Amino acid sequence: MSRTARLLTLLERLRAKRVPVTASELALDLAVSERTLYRDIATLIEQGAPIHGEAGIGYVLRPGLFLPPLMLSEDEIDAVVLGLRYVDQRGDDVLRKAAAQALAKIDAVLNASGKDAMRAPTVHSGPPVPDFPVNAVPLTSLRAAIRGQCKLRIAYLDAQGEPTDRVVWPVVLGFLDNVRILGAWCEKRQDFRSFRTDRITSADETGERYPGARAVLLSRYRTHLSKSTP
């Protein structure tokens, strides 16, 4: 294994660990001496990897945006480009800008062959989608409520154009080919519902946070969708 490949493997081992792992464990895993392992750790830290720890105690990779050169394979680059191009087609202005910035950051740290793979991917996201219906409530407001686990009181028009008022627990935004939806727990129905964002005429925070972890609700919402899909 080349040193570059070993450094990347070391990063992946650290990324997979939730608790500090000792140098002896890492050295054994990579089939190198502890002395070599310490040098590799020092090199990664010098390159910007957010590794925290010390000899004899263990090392852990803290959350961060560190992305070293050569980290992505050609297939991984294709997957990233396809996903970001999809966002560029279907996301709102904020997400499209974020996708372009993310693409530029990734391109900046790739080696020459990686840059070539990114600029000439083997996959394509398809033709541009038609314009989405206009939203009365900005998607940025809905995303803020999702992140804050804030209950929302929404005014909503059903498929027949009939108005209804709901108190919902916003969980996730869905970006489909022609519409965008808000996935949420509906207090009125005592179940999960998907609301088209272009039919939400107003959305106001109630001042309450919904209980539990959003990740748990998101998992339950996905299960709900899988059961309701024929």
PDB file of C-alpha atoms in Angstrom:
ATOM      1  CA  MET A   1       0.000   0.000   0.000  1.00  0.00           C
ATOM      2  CA  SER A   2       1.368   3.419  -0.959  1.00  0.00           C
ATOM      3  CA  ARG A   3       1.666   6.069   1.736  1.00  0.00           C
ATOM      4  CA  THR A   4      -1.084   8.151   0.094  1.00  0.00           C
ATOM      5  CA  ALA A   5      -3.442   5.182   0.101  1.00  0.00           C
ATOM      6  CA  ARG A   6      -2.496   4.418   3.704  1.00  0.00           C
ATOM      7  CA  LEU A   7      -3.253   7.976   4.806  1.00  0.00           C
ATOM      8  CA  LEU A   8      -6.660   7.837   3.172  1.00  0.00           C
ATOM      9  CA  THR A   9      -7.338   4.441   4.746  1.00  0.00           C
ATOM     10  CA  LEU A  10      -6.325   5.828   8.123  1.00  0.00           C
ATOM     11  CA  LEU A  11      -8.795   8.694   7.684  1.00  0.00           C
ATOM     12  CA  GLU A  12     -11.563   6.261   6.844  1.00  0.00           C
ATOM     13  CA  ARG A  13     -10.764   4.138   9.916  1.00  0.00           C
ATOM     14  CA  LEU A  14     -10.946   7.219  12.135  1.00  0.00           C
ATOM     15  CA  ARG A  15     -14.140   8.410  10.467  1.00  0.00           C
ATOM     16  CA  ALA A  16     -15.806   5.092  11.279  1.00  0.00           C
ATOM     17  CA  LYS A  17     -14.939   5.313  14.993  1.00  0.00           C
ATOM     18  CA  ARG A  18     -17.248   7.027  17.471  1.00  0.00           C
ATOM     19  CA  VAL A  19     -14.774   6.853  20.360  1.00  0.00           C
ATOM     20  CA  PRO A  20     -11.001   7.384  20.500  1.00  0.00           C
ATOM     21  CA  VAL A  21      -8.971   4.508  19.100  1.00  0.00           C
ATOM     22  CA  THR A  22      -5.400   3.862  20.205  1.00  0.00           C
ATOM     23  CA  ALA A  23      -2.356   4.083  17.978  1.00  0.00           C
ATOM     24  CA  SER A  24      -1.612   0.394  18.593  1.00  0.00           C
ATOM     25  CA  GLU A  25      -5.049  -0.613  17.285  1.00  0.00           C
ATOM     26  CA  LEU A  26      -4.688   1.581  14.214  1.00  0.00           C
ATOM     27  CA  ALA A  27      -1.144   0.374  13.546  1.00  0.00           C
ATOM     28  CA  LEU A  28      -2.278  -3.241  13.754  1.00  0.00           C
ATOM     29  CA  ASP A  29      -5.206  -2.539  11.423  1.00  0.00           C
ATOM     30  CA  LEU A  30      -2.944  -0.888   8.843  1.00  0.00           C
ATOM     31  CA  ALA A  31      -0.076  -3.353   9.308  1.00  0.00           C
ATOM     32  CA  VAL A  32       2.467  -0.637  10.154  1.00  0.00           C
ATOM     33  CA  SER A  33       4.563   0.192  13.196  1.00  0.00           C
ATOM     34  CA  GLU A  34       3.285   2.591  15.846  1.00  0.00           C
ATOM     35  CA  ARG A  35       6.125   4.927  14.954  1.00  0.00           C
ATOM     36  CA  THR A  36       4.864   5.048  11.356  1.00  0.00           C
ATOM     37  CA  LEU A  37       1.330   5.533  12.618  1.00  0.00           C
ATOM     38  CA  TYR A  38       2.357   8.554  14.688  1.00  0.00           C
ATOM     39  CA  ARG A  39       4.068  10.084  11.639  1.00  0.00           C
ATOM     40  CA  ASP A  40       0.947   9.515   9.551  1.00  0.00           C
ATOM     41  CA  ILE A  41      -1.257  11.138  12.190  1.00  0.00           C
ATOM     42  CA  ALA A  42       1.070  14.149  12.299  1.00  0.00           C
ATOM     43  CA  THR A  43       0.994  14.446   8.499  1.00  0.00           C
ATOM     44  CA  LEU A  44      -2.793  14.402   8.380  1.00  0.00           C
ATOM     45  CA  ILE A  45      -3.043  17.043  11.096  1.00  0.00           C
ATOM     46  CA  GLU A  46      -0.589  19.250   9.177  1.00  0.00           C
ATOM     47  CA  GLN A  47      -2.825  18.895   6.106  1.00  0.00           C
ATOM     48  CA  GLY A  48      -5.855  20.078   8.063  1.00  0.00           C
ATOM     49  CA  ALA A  49      -7.537  16.884   9.264  1.00  0.00           C
ATOM     50  CA  PRO A  50      -9.432  17.613  12.531  1.00  0.00           C
ATOM     51  CA  ILE A  51      -7.827  14.746  14.468  1.00  0.00           C
ATOM     52  CA  HIS A  52      -7.872  15.086  18.245  1.00  0.00           C
ATOM     53  CA  GLY A  53      -5.972  12.950  20.744  1.00  0.00           C
ATOM     54  CA  GLU A  54      -2.543  11.972  21.928  1.00  0.00           C
ATOM     55  CA  ALA A  55      -0.244   8.992  22.258  1.00  0.00           C
ATOM     56  CA  GLY A  56      -1.360   6.474  24.862  1.00  0.00           C
ATOM     57  CA  ILE A  57      -4.956   7.725  24.971  1.00  0.00           C
ATOM     58  CA  GLY A  58      -6.291   7.479  21.471  1.00  0.00           C
ATOM     59  CA  TYR A  59      -7.351   9.493  18.475  1.00  0.00           C
ATOM     60  CA  VAL A  60     -10.722  10.594  17.149  1.00  0.00           C
ATOM     61  CA  LEU A  61     -11.713  12.488  14.008  1.00  0.00           C
ATOM     62  CA  ARG A  62     -13.772  15.476  15.053  1.00  0.00           C
ATOM     63  CA  PRO A  63     -16.598  16.754  12.811  1.00  0.00           C
ATOM     64  CA  GLY A  64     -15.283  19.022  10.121  1.00  0.00           C
ATOM     65  CA  LEU A  65     -15.130  19.787   6.407  1.00  0.00           C
ATOM     66  CA  PHE A  66     -11.657  18.360   5.766  1.00  0.00           C
ATOM     67  CA  LEU A  67     -11.475  16.663   2.377  1.00  0.00           C
ATOM     68  CA  PRO A  68      -7.988  15.607   1.308  1.00  0.00           C
ATOM     69  CA  PRO A  69      -6.882  15.134  -2.306  1.00  0.00           C
ATOM     70  CA  LEU A  70      -7.549  11.748  -3.935  1.00  0.00           C
ATOM     71  CA  MET A  71     -10.205  10.889  -1.397  1.00  0.00           C
ATOM     72  CA  LEU A  72     -12.912  10.295  -4.015  1.00  0.00           C
ATOM     73  CA  SER A  73     -12.850   7.466  -6.537  1.00  0.00           C
ATOM     74  CA  GLU A  74     -14.187   8.039 -10.060  1.00  0.00           C
ATOM     75  CA  ASP A  75     -17.478   6.345  -9.137  1.00  0.00           C
ATOM     76  CA  GLU A  76     -17.753   8.517  -6.013  1.00  0.00           C
ATOM     77  CA  ILE A  77     -17.100  11.632  -8.089  1.00  0.00           C
ATOM     78  CA  ASP A  78     -19.872  10.581 -10.503  1.00  0.00           C
ATOM     79  CA  ALA A  79     -22.245  10.119  -7.566  1.00  0.00           C
ATOM     80  CA  VAL A  80     -21.381  13.535  -6.107  1.00  0.00           C
ATOM     81  CA  VAL A  81     -21.732  15.316  -9.459  1.00  0.00           C
ATOM     82  CA  LEU A  82     -25.058  13.589 -10.200  1.00  0.00           C
ATOM     83  CA  GLY A  83     -26.442  14.532  -6.787  1.00  0.00           C
ATOM     84  CA  LEU A  84     -25.326  18.158  -6.990  1.00  0.00           C
ATOM     85  CA  ARG A  85     -26.616  18.533 -10.555  1.00  0.00           C
ATOM     86  CA  TYR A  86     -29.946  17.150  -9.368  1.00  0.00           C
ATOM     87  CA  VAL A  87     -29.992  19.808  -6.644  1.00  0.00           C
ATOM     88  CA  ASP A  88     -29.144  22.464  -9.235  1.00  0.00           C
ATOM     89  CA  GLN A  89     -32.196  21.407 -11.244  1.00  0.00           C
ATOM     90  CA  ARG A  90     -34.708  20.864  -8.451  1.00  0.00           C
ATOM     91  CA  GLY A  91     -33.511  22.873  -5.462  1.00  0.00           C
ATOM     92  CA  ASP A  92     -34.506  26.395  -4.508  1.00  0.00           C
ATOM     93  CA  ASP A  93     -32.167  29.371  -4.913  1.00  0.00           C
ATOM     94  CA  VAL A  94     -30.448  28.730  -1.566  1.00  0.00           C
ATOM     95  CA  LEU A  95     -29.755  25.057  -2.286  1.00  0.00           C
ATOM     96  CA  ARG A  96     -28.637  25.736  -5.857  1.00  0.00           C
ATOM     97  CA  LYS A  97     -26.095  28.245  -4.578  1.00  0.00           C
ATOM     98  CA  ALA A  98     -24.970  25.791  -1.884  1.00  0.00           C
ATOM     99  CA  ALA A  99     -24.587  23.027  -4.492  1.00  0.00           C
ATOM    100  CA  ALA A 100     -22.390  25.248  -6.677  1.00  0.00           C
ATOM    101  CA  GLN A 101     -20.241  26.195  -3.694  1.00  0.00           C
ATOM    102  CA  ALA A 102     -19.886  22.565  -2.603  1.00  0.00           C
ATOM    103  CA  LEU A 103     -18.891  21.539  -6.126  1.00  0.00           C
ATOM    104  CA  ALA A 104     -16.235  24.271  -6.218  1.00  0.00           C
ATOM    105  CA  LYS A 105     -14.841  23.204  -2.826  1.00  0.00           C
ATOM    106  CA  ILE A 106     -14.580  19.568  -3.898  1.00  0.00           C
ATOM    107  CA  ASP A 107     -12.974  20.511  -7.211  1.00  0.00           C
ATOM    108  CA  ALA A 108     -10.389  22.601  -5.357  1.00  0.00           C
ATOM    109  CA  VAL A 109      -9.000  19.622  -3.430  1.00  0.00           C
ATOM    110  CA  LEU A 110      -9.053  16.946  -6.125  1.00  0.00           C
ATOM    111  CA  ASN A 111      -5.931  15.898  -7.991  1.00  0.00           C
ATOM    112  CA  ALA A 112      -5.659  16.350 -11.766  1.00  0.00           C
ATOM    113  CA  SER A 113      -7.369  13.065 -12.684  1.00  0.00           C
ATOM    114  CA  GLY A 114     -10.122  13.754 -10.171  1.00  0.00           C
ATOM    115  CA  LYS A 115     -10.733  17.190 -11.684  1.00  0.00           C
ATOM    116  CA  ASP A 116     -10.963  15.598 -15.138  1.00  0.00           C
ATOM    117  CA  ALA A 117     -13.486  13.041 -13.858  1.00  0.00           C
ATOM    118  CA  MET A 118     -15.583  15.794 -12.272  1.00  0.00           C
ATOM    119  CA  ARG A 119     -15.617  17.956 -15.397  1.00  0.00           C
ATOM    120  CA  ALA A 120     -16.461  15.044 -17.703  1.00  0.00           C
ATOM    121  CA  PRO A 121     -18.609  12.681 -15.587  1.00  0.00           C
ATOM    122  CA  THR A 122     -20.029   9.462 -17.003  1.00  0.00           C
ATOM    123  CA  VAL A 123     -23.512  10.265 -15.659  1.00  0.00           C
ATOM    124  CA  HIS A 124     -26.094  12.960 -16.384  1.00  0.00           C
ATOM    125  CA  SER A 125     -29.057  14.240 -14.420  1.00  0.00           C
ATOM    126  CA  GLY A 126     -31.320  14.562 -17.452  1.00  0.00           C
ATOM    127  CA  PRO A 127     -32.988  17.559 -19.074  1.00  0.00           C
ATOM    128  CA  PRO A 128     -33.916  20.642 -17.041  1.00  0.00           C
ATOM    129  CA  VAL A 129     -37.203  20.335 -15.189  1.00  0.00           C
ATOM    130  CA  PRO A 130     -40.067  22.779 -15.799  1.00  0.00           C
ATOM    131  CA  ASP A 131     -40.570  25.730 -13.508  1.00  0.00           C
ATOM    132  CA  PHE A 132     -41.919  24.784 -10.096  1.00  0.00           C
ATOM    133  CA  PRO A 133     -45.144  26.305  -8.739  1.00  0.00           C
ATOM    134  CA  VAL A 134     -44.566  29.487  -6.750  1.00  0.00           C
ATOM    135  CA  ASN A 135     -44.436  29.112  -2.962  1.00  0.00           C
ATOM    136  CA  ALA A 136     -46.187  31.626  -0.724  1.00  0.00           C
ATOM    137  CA  VAL A 137     -43.995  30.527   2.186  1.00  0.00           C
ATOM    138  CA  PRO A 138     -40.220  30.602   1.495  1.00  0.00           C
ATOM    139  CA  LEU A 139     -38.589  27.198   1.683  1.00  0.00           C
ATOM    140  CA  THR A 140     -35.877  28.761   3.831  1.00  0.00           C
ATOM    141  CA  SER A 141     -38.523  29.391   6.518  1.00  0.00           C
ATOM    142  CA  LEU A 142     -39.688  25.788   6.346  1.00  0.00           C
ATOM    143  CA  ARG A 143     -36.106  24.516   6.584  1.00  0.00           C
ATOM    144  CA  ALA A 144     -35.501  26.730   9.621  1.00  0.00           C
ATOM    145  CA  ALA A 145     -38.583  25.274  11.315  1.00  0.00           C
ATOM    146  CA  ILE A 146     -37.406  21.740  10.502  1.00  0.00           C
ATOM    147  CA  ARG A 147     -33.967  22.353  11.966  1.00  0.00           C
ATOM    148  CA  GLY A 148     -35.443  23.997  15.045  1.00  0.00           C
ATOM    149  CA  GLN A 149     -38.110  21.282  15.493  1.00  0.00           C
ATOM    150  CA  CYS A 150     -40.680  24.078  15.649  1.00  0.00           C
ATOM    151  CA  LYS A 151     -44.374  23.309  15.432  1.00  0.00           C
ATOM    152  CA  LEU A 152     -46.061  25.190  12.589  1.00  0.00           C
ATOM    153  CA  ARG A 153     -49.618  26.357  12.165  1.00  0.00           C
ATOM    154  CA  ILE A 154     -50.234  26.200   8.431  1.00  0.00           C
ATOM    155  CA  ALA A 155     -53.064  27.293   6.173  1.00  0.00           C
ATOM    156  CA  TYR A 156     -53.348  24.734   3.391  1.00  0.00           C
ATOM    157  CA  LEU A 157     -55.369  24.253   0.222  1.00  0.00           C
ATOM    158  CA  ASP A 158     -56.290  20.650  -0.574  1.00  0.00           C
ATOM    159  CA  ALA A 159     -56.477  19.164  -4.075  1.00  0.00           C
ATOM    160  CA  GLN A 160     -59.983  20.629  -4.514  1.00  0.00           C
ATOM    161  CA  GLY A 161     -58.842  24.068  -3.391  1.00  0.00           C
ATOM    162  CA  GLU A 162     -60.606  23.840  -0.037  1.00  0.00           C
ATOM    163  CA  PRO A 163     -58.784  25.649   2.796  1.00  0.00           C
ATOM    164  CA  THR A 164     -57.830  23.876   6.005  1.00  0.00           C
ATOM    165  CA  ASP A 165     -55.796  24.812   9.073  1.00  0.00           C
ATOM    166  CA  ARG A 166     -53.319  22.356  10.561  1.00  0.00           C
ATOM    167  CA  VAL A 167     -50.704  22.233  13.293  1.00  0.00           C
ATOM    168  CA  VAL A 168     -47.817  20.164  11.986  1.00  0.00           C
ATOM    169  CA  TRP A 169     -44.401  18.943  13.096  1.00  0.00           C
ATOM    170  CA  PRO A 170     -42.168  19.610  10.061  1.00  0.00           C
ATOM    171  CA  VAL A 171     -39.746  16.775   9.420  1.00  0.00           C
ATOM    172  CA  VAL A 172     -38.303  17.060   5.913  1.00  0.00           C
ATOM    173  CA  LEU A 173     -38.618  18.794   2.550  1.00  0.00           C
ATOM    174  CA  GLY A 174     -38.992  16.594  -0.513  1.00  0.00           C
ATOM    175  CA  PHE A 175     -37.861  17.762  -3.960  1.00  0.00           C
ATOM    176  CA  LEU A 176     -39.753  15.836  -6.632  1.00  0.00           C
ATOM    177  CA  ASP A 177     -39.726  16.273 -10.398  1.00  0.00           C
ATOM    178  CA  ASN A 178     -42.576  18.773 -10.560  1.00  0.00           C
ATOM    179  CA  VAL A 179     -43.446  19.722  -6.982  1.00  0.00           C
ATOM    180  CA  ARG A 180     -41.912  20.126  -3.561  1.00  0.00           C
ATOM    181  CA  ILE A 181     -43.480  18.696  -0.445  1.00  0.00           C
ATOM    182  CA  LEU A 182     -43.267  19.178   3.292  1.00  0.00           C
ATOM    183  CA  GLY A 183     -43.257  15.889   5.173  1.00  0.00           C
ATOM    184  CA  ALA A 184     -44.744  16.379   8.623  1.00  0.00           C
ATOM    185  CA  TRP A 185     -46.670  14.858  11.502  1.00  0.00           C
ATOM    186  CA  CYS A 186     -50.191  16.292  11.450  1.00  0.00           C
ATOM    187  CA  GLU A 187     -51.799  16.800  14.851  1.00  0.00           C
ATOM    188  CA  LYS A 188     -55.279  16.863  13.304  1.00  0.00           C
ATOM    189  CA  ARG A 189     -54.872  13.511  11.541  1.00  0.00           C
ATOM    190  CA  GLN A 190     -52.540  12.025  14.156  1.00  0.00           C
ATOM    191  CA  ASP A 191     -50.445  10.649  11.341  1.00  0.00           C
ATOM    192  CA  PHE A 192     -47.811  11.677   8.842  1.00  0.00           C
ATOM    193  CA  ARG A 193     -48.863  13.728   5.855  1.00  0.00           C
ATOM    194  CA  SER A 194     -47.126  15.207   2.804  1.00  0.00           C
ATOM    195  CA  PHE A 195     -48.113  18.792   2.023  1.00  0.00           C
ATOM    196  CA  ARG A 196     -47.345  20.406  -1.328  1.00  0.00           C
ATOM    197  CA  THR A 197     -45.394  23.548  -0.515  1.00  0.00           C
ATOM    198  CA  ASP A 198     -47.142  25.560  -3.226  1.00  0.00           C
ATOM    199  CA  ARG A 199     -50.467  24.909  -1.458  1.00  0.00           C
ATOM    200  CA  ILE A 200     -49.225  26.183   1.922  1.00  0.00           C
ATOM    201  CA  THR A 201     -50.547  29.745   1.976  1.00  0.00           C
ATOM    202  CA  SER A 202     -49.118  30.623   5.391  1.00  0.00           C
ATOM    203  CA  ALA A 203     -46.950  28.998   8.039  1.00  0.00           C
ATOM    204  CA  ASP A 204     -46.431  30.460  11.496  1.00  0.00           C
ATOM    205  CA  GLU A 205     -44.424  29.046  14.373  1.00  0.00           C
ATOM    206  CA  THR A 206     -46.596  28.243  17.400  1.00  0.00           C
ATOM    207  CA  GLY A 207     -43.761  28.920  19.843  1.00  0.00           C
ATOM    208  CA  GLU A 208     -43.561  25.229  20.759  1.00  0.00           C
ATOM    209  CA  ARG A 209     -40.945  22.650  19.882  1.00  0.00           C
ATOM    210  CA  TYR A 210     -42.200  19.192  19.083  1.00  0.00           C
ATOM    211  CA  PRO A 211     -40.928  16.422  21.373  1.00  0.00           C
ATOM    212  CA  GLY A 212     -38.383  13.727  20.622  1.00  0.00           C
ATOM    213  CA  ALA A 213     -35.597  13.644  18.057  1.00  0.00           C
ATOM    214  CA  ARG A 214     -36.296  14.715  14.483  1.00  0.00           C
ATOM    215  CA  ALA A 215     -34.150  11.819  13.238  1.00  0.00           C
ATOM    216  CA  VAL A 216     -36.611   9.372  14.824  1.00  0.00           C
ATOM    217  CA  LEU A 217     -39.584  11.122  13.227  1.00  0.00           C
ATOM    218  CA  LEU A 218     -37.798  11.154   9.867  1.00  0.00           C
ATOM    219  CA  SER A 219     -37.263   7.406  10.089  1.00  0.00           C
ATOM    220  CA  ARG A 220     -40.938   6.900  10.913  1.00  0.00           C
ATOM    221  CA  TYR A 221     -41.963   9.172   8.047  1.00  0.00           C
ATOM    222  CA  ARG A 222     -39.878   7.138   5.604  1.00  0.00           C
ATOM    223  CA  THR A 223     -41.507   3.966   6.898  1.00  0.00           C
ATOM    224  CA  HIS A 224     -44.914   5.614   6.415  1.00  0.00           C
ATOM    225  CA  LEU A 225     -44.021   6.447   2.795  1.00  0.00           C
ATOM    226  CA  SER A 226     -42.788   2.941   2.073  1.00  0.00           C
ATOM    227  CA  LYS A 227     -46.044   1.446   3.355  1.00  0.00           C
ATOM    228  CA  SER A 228     -48.207   3.865   1.392  1.00  0.00           C
ATOM    229  CA  THR A 229     -46.348   3.294  -1.890  1.00  0.00           C
ATOM    230  CA  PRO A 230     -47.928   0.505  -3.963  1.00  0.00           C
TER     231      PRO A 230
END
